[in-house]
Coordinates of C-alpha atoms in Angstrom, one line a residue:
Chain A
X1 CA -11.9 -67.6 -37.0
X2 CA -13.2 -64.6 -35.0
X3 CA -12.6 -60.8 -36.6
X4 CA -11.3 -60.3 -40.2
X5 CA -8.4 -58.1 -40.7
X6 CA -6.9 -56.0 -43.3
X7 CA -4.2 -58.4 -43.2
X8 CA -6.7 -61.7 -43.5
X9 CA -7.4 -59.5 -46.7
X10 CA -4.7 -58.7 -48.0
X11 CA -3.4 -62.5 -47.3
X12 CA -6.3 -63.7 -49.5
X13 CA -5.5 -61.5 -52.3
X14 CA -2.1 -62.0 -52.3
X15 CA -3.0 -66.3 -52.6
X16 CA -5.7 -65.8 -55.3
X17 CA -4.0 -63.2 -57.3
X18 CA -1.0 -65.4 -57.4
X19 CA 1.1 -61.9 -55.9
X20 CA 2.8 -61.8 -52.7
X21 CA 3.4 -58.0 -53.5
X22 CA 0.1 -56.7 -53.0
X23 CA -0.1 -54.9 -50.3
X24 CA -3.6 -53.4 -49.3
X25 CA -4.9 -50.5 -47.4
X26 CA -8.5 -49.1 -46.0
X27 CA -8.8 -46.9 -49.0
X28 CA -8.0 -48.8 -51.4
X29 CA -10.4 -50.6 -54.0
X30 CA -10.5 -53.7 -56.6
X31 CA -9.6 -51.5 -59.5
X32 CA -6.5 -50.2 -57.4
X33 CA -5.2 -53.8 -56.9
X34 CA -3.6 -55.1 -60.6
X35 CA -5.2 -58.5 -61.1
X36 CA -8.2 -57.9 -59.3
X37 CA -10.3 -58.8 -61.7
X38 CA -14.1 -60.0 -61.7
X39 CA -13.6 -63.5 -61.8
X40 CA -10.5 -62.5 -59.1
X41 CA -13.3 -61.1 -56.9
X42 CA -15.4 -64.0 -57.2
X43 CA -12.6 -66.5 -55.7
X44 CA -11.1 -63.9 -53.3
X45 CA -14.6 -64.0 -51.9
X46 CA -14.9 -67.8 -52.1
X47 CA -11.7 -68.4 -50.1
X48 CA -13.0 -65.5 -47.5
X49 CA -15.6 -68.0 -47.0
X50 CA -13.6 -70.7 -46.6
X51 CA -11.4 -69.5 -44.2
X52 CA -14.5 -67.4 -42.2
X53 CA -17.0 -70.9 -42.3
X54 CA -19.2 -68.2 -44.4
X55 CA -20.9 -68.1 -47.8
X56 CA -19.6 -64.6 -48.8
X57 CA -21.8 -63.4 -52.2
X58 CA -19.4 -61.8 -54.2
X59 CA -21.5 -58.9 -55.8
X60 CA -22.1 -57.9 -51.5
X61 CA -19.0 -57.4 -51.2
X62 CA -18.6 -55.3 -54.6
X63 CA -21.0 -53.0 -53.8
X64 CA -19.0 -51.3 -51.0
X65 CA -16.7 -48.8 -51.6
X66 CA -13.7 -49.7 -50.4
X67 CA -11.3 -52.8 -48.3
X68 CA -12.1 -50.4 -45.3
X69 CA -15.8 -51.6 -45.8
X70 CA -15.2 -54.5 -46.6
X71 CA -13.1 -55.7 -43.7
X72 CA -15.4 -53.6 -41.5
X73 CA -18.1 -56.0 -43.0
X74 CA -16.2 -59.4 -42.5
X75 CA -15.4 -58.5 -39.0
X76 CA -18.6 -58.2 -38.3
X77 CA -20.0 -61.1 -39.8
X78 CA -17.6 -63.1 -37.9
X79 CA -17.4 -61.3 -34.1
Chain B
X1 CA -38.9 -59.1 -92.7
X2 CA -36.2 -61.9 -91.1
X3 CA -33.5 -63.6 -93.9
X4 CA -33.8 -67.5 -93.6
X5 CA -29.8 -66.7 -91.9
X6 CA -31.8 -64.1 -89.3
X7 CA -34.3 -66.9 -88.6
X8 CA -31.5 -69.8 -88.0
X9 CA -29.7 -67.5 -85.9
X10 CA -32.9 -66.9 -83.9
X11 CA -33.6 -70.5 -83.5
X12 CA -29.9 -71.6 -82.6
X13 CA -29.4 -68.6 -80.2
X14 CA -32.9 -69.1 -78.6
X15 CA -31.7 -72.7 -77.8
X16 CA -27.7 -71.7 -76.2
X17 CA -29.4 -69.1 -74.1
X18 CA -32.0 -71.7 -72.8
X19 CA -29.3 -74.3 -72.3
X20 CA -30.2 -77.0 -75.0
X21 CA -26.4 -76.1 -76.3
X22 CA -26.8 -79.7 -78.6
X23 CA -29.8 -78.7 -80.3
X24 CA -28.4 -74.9 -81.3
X25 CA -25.1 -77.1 -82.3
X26 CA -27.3 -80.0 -84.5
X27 CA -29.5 -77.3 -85.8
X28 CA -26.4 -75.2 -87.3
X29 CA -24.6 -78.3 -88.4
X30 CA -27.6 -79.6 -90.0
X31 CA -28.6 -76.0 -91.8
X32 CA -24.2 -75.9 -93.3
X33 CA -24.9 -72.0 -93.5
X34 CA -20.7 -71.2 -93.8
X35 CA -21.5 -68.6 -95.9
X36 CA -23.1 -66.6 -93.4
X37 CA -20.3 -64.9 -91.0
X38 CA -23.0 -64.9 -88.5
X39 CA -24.1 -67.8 -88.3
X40 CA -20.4 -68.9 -88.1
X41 CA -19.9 -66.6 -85.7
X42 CA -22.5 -67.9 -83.4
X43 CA -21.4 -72.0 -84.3
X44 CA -17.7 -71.4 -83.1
X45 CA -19.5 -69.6 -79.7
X46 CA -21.7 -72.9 -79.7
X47 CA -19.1 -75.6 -80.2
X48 CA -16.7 -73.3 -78.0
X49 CA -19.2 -73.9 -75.6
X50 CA -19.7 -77.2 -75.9
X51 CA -15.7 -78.4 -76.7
X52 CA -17.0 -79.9 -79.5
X53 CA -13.4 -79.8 -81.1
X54 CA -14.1 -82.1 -84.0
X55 CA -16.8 -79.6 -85.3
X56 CA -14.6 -76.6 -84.8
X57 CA -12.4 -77.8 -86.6
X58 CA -15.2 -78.6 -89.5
X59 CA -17.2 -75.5 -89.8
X60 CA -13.9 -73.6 -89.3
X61 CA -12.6 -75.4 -92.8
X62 CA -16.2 -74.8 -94.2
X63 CA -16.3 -71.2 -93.6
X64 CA -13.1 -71.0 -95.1
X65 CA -14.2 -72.9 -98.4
X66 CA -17.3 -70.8 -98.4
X67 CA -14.9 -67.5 -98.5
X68 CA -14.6 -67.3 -102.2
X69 CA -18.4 -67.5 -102.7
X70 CA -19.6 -64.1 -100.1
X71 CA -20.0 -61.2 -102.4
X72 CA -18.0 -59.2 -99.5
X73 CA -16.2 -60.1 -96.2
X74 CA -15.0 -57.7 -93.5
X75 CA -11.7 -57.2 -92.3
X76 CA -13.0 -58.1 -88.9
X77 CA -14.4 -61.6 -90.1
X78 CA -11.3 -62.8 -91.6
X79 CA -9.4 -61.4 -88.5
X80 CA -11.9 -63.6 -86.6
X81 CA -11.6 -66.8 -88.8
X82 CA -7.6 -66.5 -88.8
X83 CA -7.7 -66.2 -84.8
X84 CA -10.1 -69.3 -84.6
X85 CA -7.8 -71.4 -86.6
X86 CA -5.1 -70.9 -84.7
X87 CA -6.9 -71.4 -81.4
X88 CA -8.5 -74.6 -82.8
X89 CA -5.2 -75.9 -84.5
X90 CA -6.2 -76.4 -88.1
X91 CA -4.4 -77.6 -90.6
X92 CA -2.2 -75.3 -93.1
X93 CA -3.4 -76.7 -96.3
X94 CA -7.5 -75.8 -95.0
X95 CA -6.1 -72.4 -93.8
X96 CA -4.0 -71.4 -97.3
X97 CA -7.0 -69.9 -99.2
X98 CA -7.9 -67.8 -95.6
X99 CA -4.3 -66.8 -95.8
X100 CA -4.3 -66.2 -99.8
X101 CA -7.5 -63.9 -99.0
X102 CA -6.3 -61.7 -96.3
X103 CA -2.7 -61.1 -98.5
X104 CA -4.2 -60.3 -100.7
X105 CA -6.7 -57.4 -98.8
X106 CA -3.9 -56.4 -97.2
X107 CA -1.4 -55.8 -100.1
X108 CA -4.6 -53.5 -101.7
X109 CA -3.2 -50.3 -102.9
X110 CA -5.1 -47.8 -100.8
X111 CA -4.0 -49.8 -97.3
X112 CA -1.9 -48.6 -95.3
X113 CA 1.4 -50.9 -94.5
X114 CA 0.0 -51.2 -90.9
X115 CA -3.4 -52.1 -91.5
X116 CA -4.9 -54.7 -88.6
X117 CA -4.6 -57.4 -91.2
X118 CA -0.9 -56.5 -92.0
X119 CA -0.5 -56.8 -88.0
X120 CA -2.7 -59.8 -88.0
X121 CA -0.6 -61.9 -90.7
X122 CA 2.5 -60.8 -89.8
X123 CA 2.1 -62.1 -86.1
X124 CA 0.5 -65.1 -87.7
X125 CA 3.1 -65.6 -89.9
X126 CA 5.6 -64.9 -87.1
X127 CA 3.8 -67.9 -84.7
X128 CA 3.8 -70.3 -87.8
X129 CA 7.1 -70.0 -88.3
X130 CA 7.9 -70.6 -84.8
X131 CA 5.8 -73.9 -85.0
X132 CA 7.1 -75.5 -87.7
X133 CA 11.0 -74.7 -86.5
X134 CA 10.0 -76.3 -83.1
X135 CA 7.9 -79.3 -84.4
X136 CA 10.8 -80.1 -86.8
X137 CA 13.4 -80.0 -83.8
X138 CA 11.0 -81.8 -81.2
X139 CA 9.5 -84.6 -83.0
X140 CA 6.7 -86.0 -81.4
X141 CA 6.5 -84.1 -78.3
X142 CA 3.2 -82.6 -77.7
X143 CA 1.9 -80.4 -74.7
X144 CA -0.7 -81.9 -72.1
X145 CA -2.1 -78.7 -69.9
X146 CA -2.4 -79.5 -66.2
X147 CA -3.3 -75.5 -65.5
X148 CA -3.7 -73.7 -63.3
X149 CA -5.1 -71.5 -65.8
X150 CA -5.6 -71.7 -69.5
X151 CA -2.7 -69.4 -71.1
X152 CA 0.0 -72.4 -71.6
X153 CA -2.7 -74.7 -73.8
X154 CA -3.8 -71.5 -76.1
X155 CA -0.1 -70.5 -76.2
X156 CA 1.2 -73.6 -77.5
X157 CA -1.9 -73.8 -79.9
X158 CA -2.1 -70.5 -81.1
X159 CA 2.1 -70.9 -81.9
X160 CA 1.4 -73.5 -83.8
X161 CA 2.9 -76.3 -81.9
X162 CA 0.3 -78.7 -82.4
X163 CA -1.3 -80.4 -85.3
X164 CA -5.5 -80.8 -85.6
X165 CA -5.5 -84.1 -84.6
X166 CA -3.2 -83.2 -81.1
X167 CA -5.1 -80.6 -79.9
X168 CA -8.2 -82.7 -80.3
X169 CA -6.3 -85.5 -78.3
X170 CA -4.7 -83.0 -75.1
X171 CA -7.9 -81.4 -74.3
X172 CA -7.7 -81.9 -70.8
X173 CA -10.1 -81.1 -67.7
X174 CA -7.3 -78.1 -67.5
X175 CA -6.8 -76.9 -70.1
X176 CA -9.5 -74.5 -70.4
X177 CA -10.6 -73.5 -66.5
X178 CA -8.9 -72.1 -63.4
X179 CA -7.4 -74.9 -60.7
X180 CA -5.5 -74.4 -57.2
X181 CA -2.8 -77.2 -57.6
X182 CA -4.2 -79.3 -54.3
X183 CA -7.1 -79.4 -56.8
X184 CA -5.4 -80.8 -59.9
X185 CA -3.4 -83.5 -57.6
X186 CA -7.0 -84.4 -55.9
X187 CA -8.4 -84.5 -59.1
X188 CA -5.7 -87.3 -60.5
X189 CA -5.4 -89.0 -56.9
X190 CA -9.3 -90.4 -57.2
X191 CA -9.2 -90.6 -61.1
X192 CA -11.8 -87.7 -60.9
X193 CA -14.3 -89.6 -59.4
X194 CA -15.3 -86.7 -57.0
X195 CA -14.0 -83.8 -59.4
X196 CA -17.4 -82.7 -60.3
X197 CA -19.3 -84.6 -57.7
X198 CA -22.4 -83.0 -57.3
X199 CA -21.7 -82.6 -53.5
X200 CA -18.9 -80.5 -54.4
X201 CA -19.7 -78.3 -56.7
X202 CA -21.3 -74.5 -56.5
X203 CA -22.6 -72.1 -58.3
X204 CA -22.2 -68.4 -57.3
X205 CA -22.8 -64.8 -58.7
X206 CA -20.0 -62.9 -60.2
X207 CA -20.5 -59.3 -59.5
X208 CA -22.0 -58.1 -62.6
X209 CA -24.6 -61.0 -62.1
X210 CA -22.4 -63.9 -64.2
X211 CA -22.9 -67.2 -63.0
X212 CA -19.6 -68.8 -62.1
X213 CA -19.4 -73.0 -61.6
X214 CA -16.6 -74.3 -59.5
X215 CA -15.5 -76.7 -56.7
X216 CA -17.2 -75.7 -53.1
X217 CA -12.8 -75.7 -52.1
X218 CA -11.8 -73.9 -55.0
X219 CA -10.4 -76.4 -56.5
X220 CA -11.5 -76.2 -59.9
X221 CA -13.7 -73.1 -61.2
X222 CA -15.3 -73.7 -64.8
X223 CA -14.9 -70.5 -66.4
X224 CA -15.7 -71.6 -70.0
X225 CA -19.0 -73.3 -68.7
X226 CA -21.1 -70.6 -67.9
X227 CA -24.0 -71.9 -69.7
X228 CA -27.1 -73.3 -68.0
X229 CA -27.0 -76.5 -70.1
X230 CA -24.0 -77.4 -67.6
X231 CA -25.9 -76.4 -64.4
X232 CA -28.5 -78.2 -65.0
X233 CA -29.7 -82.0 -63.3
X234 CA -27.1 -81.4 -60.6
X235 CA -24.3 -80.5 -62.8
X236 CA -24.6 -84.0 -65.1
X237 CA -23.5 -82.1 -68.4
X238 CA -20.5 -80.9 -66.4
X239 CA -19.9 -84.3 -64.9
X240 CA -20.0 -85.9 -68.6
X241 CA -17.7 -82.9 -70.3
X242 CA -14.9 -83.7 -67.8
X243 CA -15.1 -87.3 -68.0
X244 CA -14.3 -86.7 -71.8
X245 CA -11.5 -85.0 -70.7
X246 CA -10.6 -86.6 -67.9
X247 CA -10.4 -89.7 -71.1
X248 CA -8.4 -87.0 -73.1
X249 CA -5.9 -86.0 -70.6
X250 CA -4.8 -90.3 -69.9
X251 CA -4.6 -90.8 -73.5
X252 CA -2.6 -87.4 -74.2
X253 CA -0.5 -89.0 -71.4
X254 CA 0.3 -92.0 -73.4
X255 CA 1.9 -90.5 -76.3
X256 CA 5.4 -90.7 -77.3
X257 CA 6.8 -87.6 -75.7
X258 CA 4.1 -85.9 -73.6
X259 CA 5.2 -82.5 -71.4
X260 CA 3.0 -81.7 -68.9
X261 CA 2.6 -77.8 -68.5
X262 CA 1.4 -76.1 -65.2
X263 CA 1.4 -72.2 -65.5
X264 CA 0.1 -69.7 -62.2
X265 CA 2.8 -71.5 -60.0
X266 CA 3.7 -68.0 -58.4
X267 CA 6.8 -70.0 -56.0
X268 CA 10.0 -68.1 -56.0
X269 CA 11.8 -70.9 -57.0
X270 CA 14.8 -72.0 -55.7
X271 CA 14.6 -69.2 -52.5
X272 CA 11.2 -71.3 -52.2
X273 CA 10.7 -74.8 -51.9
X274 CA 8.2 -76.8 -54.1
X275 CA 6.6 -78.5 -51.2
X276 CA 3.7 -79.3 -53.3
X277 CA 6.0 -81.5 -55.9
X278 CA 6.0 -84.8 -54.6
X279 CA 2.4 -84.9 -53.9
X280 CA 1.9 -83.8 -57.5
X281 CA 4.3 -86.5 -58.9
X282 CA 2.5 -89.3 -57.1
X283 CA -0.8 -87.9 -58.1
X284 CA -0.1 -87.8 -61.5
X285 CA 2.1 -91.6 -61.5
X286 CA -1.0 -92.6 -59.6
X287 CA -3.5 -91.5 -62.5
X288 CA -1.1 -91.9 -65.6
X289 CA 0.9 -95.2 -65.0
X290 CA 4.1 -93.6 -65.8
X291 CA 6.7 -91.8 -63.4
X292 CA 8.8 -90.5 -66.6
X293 CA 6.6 -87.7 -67.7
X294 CA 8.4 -84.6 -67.9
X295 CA 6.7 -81.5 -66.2
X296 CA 7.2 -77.4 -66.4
X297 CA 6.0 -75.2 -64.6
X298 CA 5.7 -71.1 -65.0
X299 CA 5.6 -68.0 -62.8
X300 CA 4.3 -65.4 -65.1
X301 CA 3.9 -62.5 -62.4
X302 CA 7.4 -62.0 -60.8
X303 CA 10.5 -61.0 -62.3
X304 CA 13.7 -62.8 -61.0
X305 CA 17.2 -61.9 -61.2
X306 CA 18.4 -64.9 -61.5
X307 CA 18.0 -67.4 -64.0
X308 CA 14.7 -67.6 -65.9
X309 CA 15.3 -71.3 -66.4
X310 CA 15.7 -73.7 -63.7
X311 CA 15.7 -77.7 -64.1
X312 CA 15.0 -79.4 -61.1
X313 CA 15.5 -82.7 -62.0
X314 CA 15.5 -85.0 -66.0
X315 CA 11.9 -84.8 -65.9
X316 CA 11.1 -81.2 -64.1
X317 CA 11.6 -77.8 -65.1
X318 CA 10.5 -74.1 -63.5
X319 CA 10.6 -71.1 -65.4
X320 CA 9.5 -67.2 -65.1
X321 CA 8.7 -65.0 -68.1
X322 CA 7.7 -61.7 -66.0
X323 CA 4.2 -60.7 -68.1
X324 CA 4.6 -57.2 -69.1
X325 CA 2.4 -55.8 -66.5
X326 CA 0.4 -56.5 -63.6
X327 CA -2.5 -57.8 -64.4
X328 CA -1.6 -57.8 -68.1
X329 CA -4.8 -59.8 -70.0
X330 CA -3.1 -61.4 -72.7
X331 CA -6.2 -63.3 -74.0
X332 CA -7.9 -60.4 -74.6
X333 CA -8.3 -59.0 -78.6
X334 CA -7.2 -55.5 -77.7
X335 CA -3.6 -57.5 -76.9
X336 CA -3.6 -60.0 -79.6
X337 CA -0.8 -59.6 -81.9
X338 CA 0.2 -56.4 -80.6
X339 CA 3.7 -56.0 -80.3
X340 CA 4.0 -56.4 -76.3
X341 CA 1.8 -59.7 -76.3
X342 CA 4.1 -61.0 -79.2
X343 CA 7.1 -60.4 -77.0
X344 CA 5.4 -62.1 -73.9
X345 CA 4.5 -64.6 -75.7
X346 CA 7.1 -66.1 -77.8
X347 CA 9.6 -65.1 -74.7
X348 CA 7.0 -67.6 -72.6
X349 CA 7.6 -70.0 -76.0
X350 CA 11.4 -69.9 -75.9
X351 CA 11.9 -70.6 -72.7
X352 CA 9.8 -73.8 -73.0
X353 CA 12.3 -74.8 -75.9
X354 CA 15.0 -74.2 -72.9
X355 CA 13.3 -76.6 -70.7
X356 CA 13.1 -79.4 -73.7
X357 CA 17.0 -78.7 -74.3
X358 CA 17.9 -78.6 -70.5
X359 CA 16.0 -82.0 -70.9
X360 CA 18.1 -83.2 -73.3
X361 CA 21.2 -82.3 -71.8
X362 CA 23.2 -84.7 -69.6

C-alpha cells in the first residue's frame, strides 16, 4: 500500500469499532470517536499494520494530537 | 506493624505481579482466610486470572459462610460478593445467607429506600427471576459463547441462566476475549492447533503502557490475560489455558440443547448478506461433529427499523438490541444495575428467548 488516507482511517475504525457510521475528520481525536476506546486503539493500530506491512506501536500513535497527525504520520511511513 | 492478613496479601500479591499466578492461588487456598474481604478480594482477582472456575466458585461460598463471623462488612463488600456470584454462577442455596445479609442492611431504619444495596438486590432479584422463568421453560438448553466479545457469556451468567456446574462446563476460548469471526472459524477449522501457536502470537503496548496478547492477524486478542505468567516460555501458559477451553467448548457442544451465541456481528442483516455463514457452519460441524447446533448472533450498535428478530434458518437466528449509546460500557460498575443497563440487558435477554421460540416454531 503506498500513502495512508483519512479514508484508510476512517475505514479501519469503522471495521474495528464494529460502526460503519463513523465518519472521521483531520481534527478529530480518539475521545471524539464513540467506541474508541484503549483497547480500540490498540487493534485499530494493529490492523493499520496489517494493511501498511508495518508494526504500528499504539502509544506512537496516541501521543499525537489529532487523525490529521496521525494520517500525516502513516503516509509518511508508507511513501 | 503488618496483620498476619497484610502479610498473606503481601506474599500472594508479590507472586500475581511476578507471574507465578499458581503459587499466589495455592498460597491463598492453602491460608482459607474468607474472613478477610481482602484477601478475598485479591483470590477472586487471582482465580479470575487464572479461570480457575472450580475455586471461584469455592472461596466465593467460603466468604459467604464466613459473613456471619466479621465483626463489620461494608456495603461495598457485599455489593462485590453479590456481583461475583452472579458472574461465577453459584448456587441459590450458598448465596441465601449473602442475600439474607444485604436484606437485611438494606431494610435498616436510617436507609434510604434507594440505597446502592436496595438498587443492588432489586436488579439481582430482578435477573433471578428472569433465570429461573427461562430455565423452567427451556429445559436443558445452555449457552456455549463463540464471541466476538465477552458480553453474551456474562449476560446469560449474570441473568442467571446457568447453574454452577454449566458455567464451569461452557467456558470456552471465547468466552472471555475479543475474536474477528475469520479467527473463531480458523480456530475450529484446525481444532486450535495453531490458535496460540507461538508463531502467531504478539504482544504489544496499549497506550497507557498495558500489555495486550493477541493473534499477529487479529484474530484473537486475550484481554483477560494480561499477566506475565501467560507471556511467559513463548506463551506455554496461554497455550495450556486455551487447550482447557478449547476441551470446554467440544464438551459444552455435546450437551443436550447447546446454542451457540456470537455477539459484535455489526451486518445489517437481511439488506446485508452473511457471507461469512457457511464458512462458520463448516468450521464449527468440522470441530463439533454435529451440523444441528443452533446459533445467534447479535448486533448491539445499530438500531434497525425493521424487525429486531430475524431467523435465518431452524438452527440460525440474528438479532439487534441497539445498546443505549455509542460506546455504552455495560461491564463497567458505574453501569451495573443502573436502570439503563437493566433495560439493555434484559431487552438483549428477551430477544434470545425470541430466537429459542422462533426455534421452536414450525
Amino acid at each position: 500500500m503506498s500513502g495512508f488516507t483519512l479514508d484508510d482511517l476512517q475505514d479501519v475504525a469503522r471495521e474495528v469499532i464494529g460502526d460503519d457510521e463513523i465518519v472521521l475528520t483531520r481534527d478529530m481525536a480518539a475521545a471524539d470517536v464513540p467506541g474508541w476506546d484503549s483497547l480500540n486503539h490498540t487493534l485499530i493500530c494493529v490492523e493499520i499494520g496489517l494493511r501498511i506491512g508495518q508494526r504500528v506501536e499504539p502509544q506512537d500513535l496516541a501521543a499525537l494530537p489529532d487523525f490529521g497527525a496521525i494520517v500525516d504520520r502513516l503516509a509518511g511511513q508508507t511513501a | 506493624m503488618q496483620t498476619g492478613a497484610g502479610k498473606l496479601q503481601e506474599a500472594a500479591g508479590h507472586f500475581r505481579r511476578s507471574g507465578d499466578l499458581p503459587a499466589a492461588r495455592d498460597l491463598l487456598l492453602q491460608a482459607q482466610a474468607w474472613h478477610e474481604p481482602a484477601i478475598v478480594t485479591l483470590a477472586v482477582l487471582i482465580l479470575n486470572d487464572l479461570e480457575d472456575s472450580e475455586a471461584l466458585q469455592h472461596v466465593l461460598g467460603q466468604a459467604i459462610a464466613a459473613l456471619p463471623d466479621l465483626a463489620h462488612t461494608s456495603d461495598e463488600y457485599l455489593i462485590f460478593l453479590h456481583r461475583r456470584t452472579e458472574q461465577y454462577c453459584i448456587g441459590e442455596d450458598r448465596r441465601a445467607l449473602l442475600l439474607q445479609m444485604m436484606t437485611a442492611r438494606a431494610h435498616e431504619p436510617e436507609r434510604a429506600a434507594d440505597c446502592d444495596l436496595s438498587r443492588v438486590l432489586a436488579a439481582g432479584q430482578e435477573r433471578r427471576n428472569f433465570g429461573a422463568a427461562f430455565r423452567a421453560k427451556f429445559r436443558g438448553v445452555s449457552f456455549v459463547p463463540l464471541g466476538l466479545n465477552c458480553m453474551p457469556w456474562v449476560l446469560v451468567n449474570r441473568w442467571g441462566l446457568h447453574d454452577p456446574q454449566t458455567y464451569r462446563r461452557n467456558l470456552s476460548p471465547f468466552a472471555m476475549a475479543v475474536h474477528t469471526i475469520p479467527g473463531v472459524a480458523a480456530a475450529m477449522e484446525d481444532g486450535f492447533a495453531s490458535y496460540a501457536a507461538v508463531d502467531q502470537v504478539m504482544t504489544i503496548t496499549a497506550p497507557g503502557g498495558r500489555p495486550v496478547v493477541m493473534r499477529k492477524d487479529r484474530g484473537a486478542t486475550w484481554v483477560h490475560h494480561d499477566n506475565k505468567y501467560f507471556f511467559t516460555d513463548d506463551y506455554a501458559n496461554l497455550r495450556a489455558a486455551m487447550a482447557q477451553r478449547a476441551a470446554s467448548l467440544s464438551a459444552a457442544c455435546q450437551a443436550e440443547h447447546p446454542v451457540l451465541m456470537m455477539n459484535f456481528v455489526n451486518s445489517r442483516y437481511p439488506d446485508q448478506k452473511l457471507h461469512f455463514l457457511p464458512r462458520l457452519r463448516r468450521a464449527i460441524a468440522a470441530f463439533t461433529g454435529r451440523d444441528d447446533l443452533r446459533l445467534f448472533m447479535s448486533n448491539t450498535i445499530h438500531a434497525t427499523e425493521g424487525e429486531h428478530v430475524y431467523k435465518i434458518d431452524d438452527r440460525t437466528c440474528f438479532f439487534y438490541c441497539t445498546a443505549p449509546e455509542k460506546g455504552f460500557k455495560w461491564n463497567q460498575d458505574a453501569n451495573l444495575d443502573s436502570a439503563t443497563s437493566m433495560a439493555f440487558e434484559r431487552t438483549y435477554l428477551t430477544r434470545i428467548e425470541s430466537c429459542l421460540d422462533l426455534w421452536r416454531t414450525p
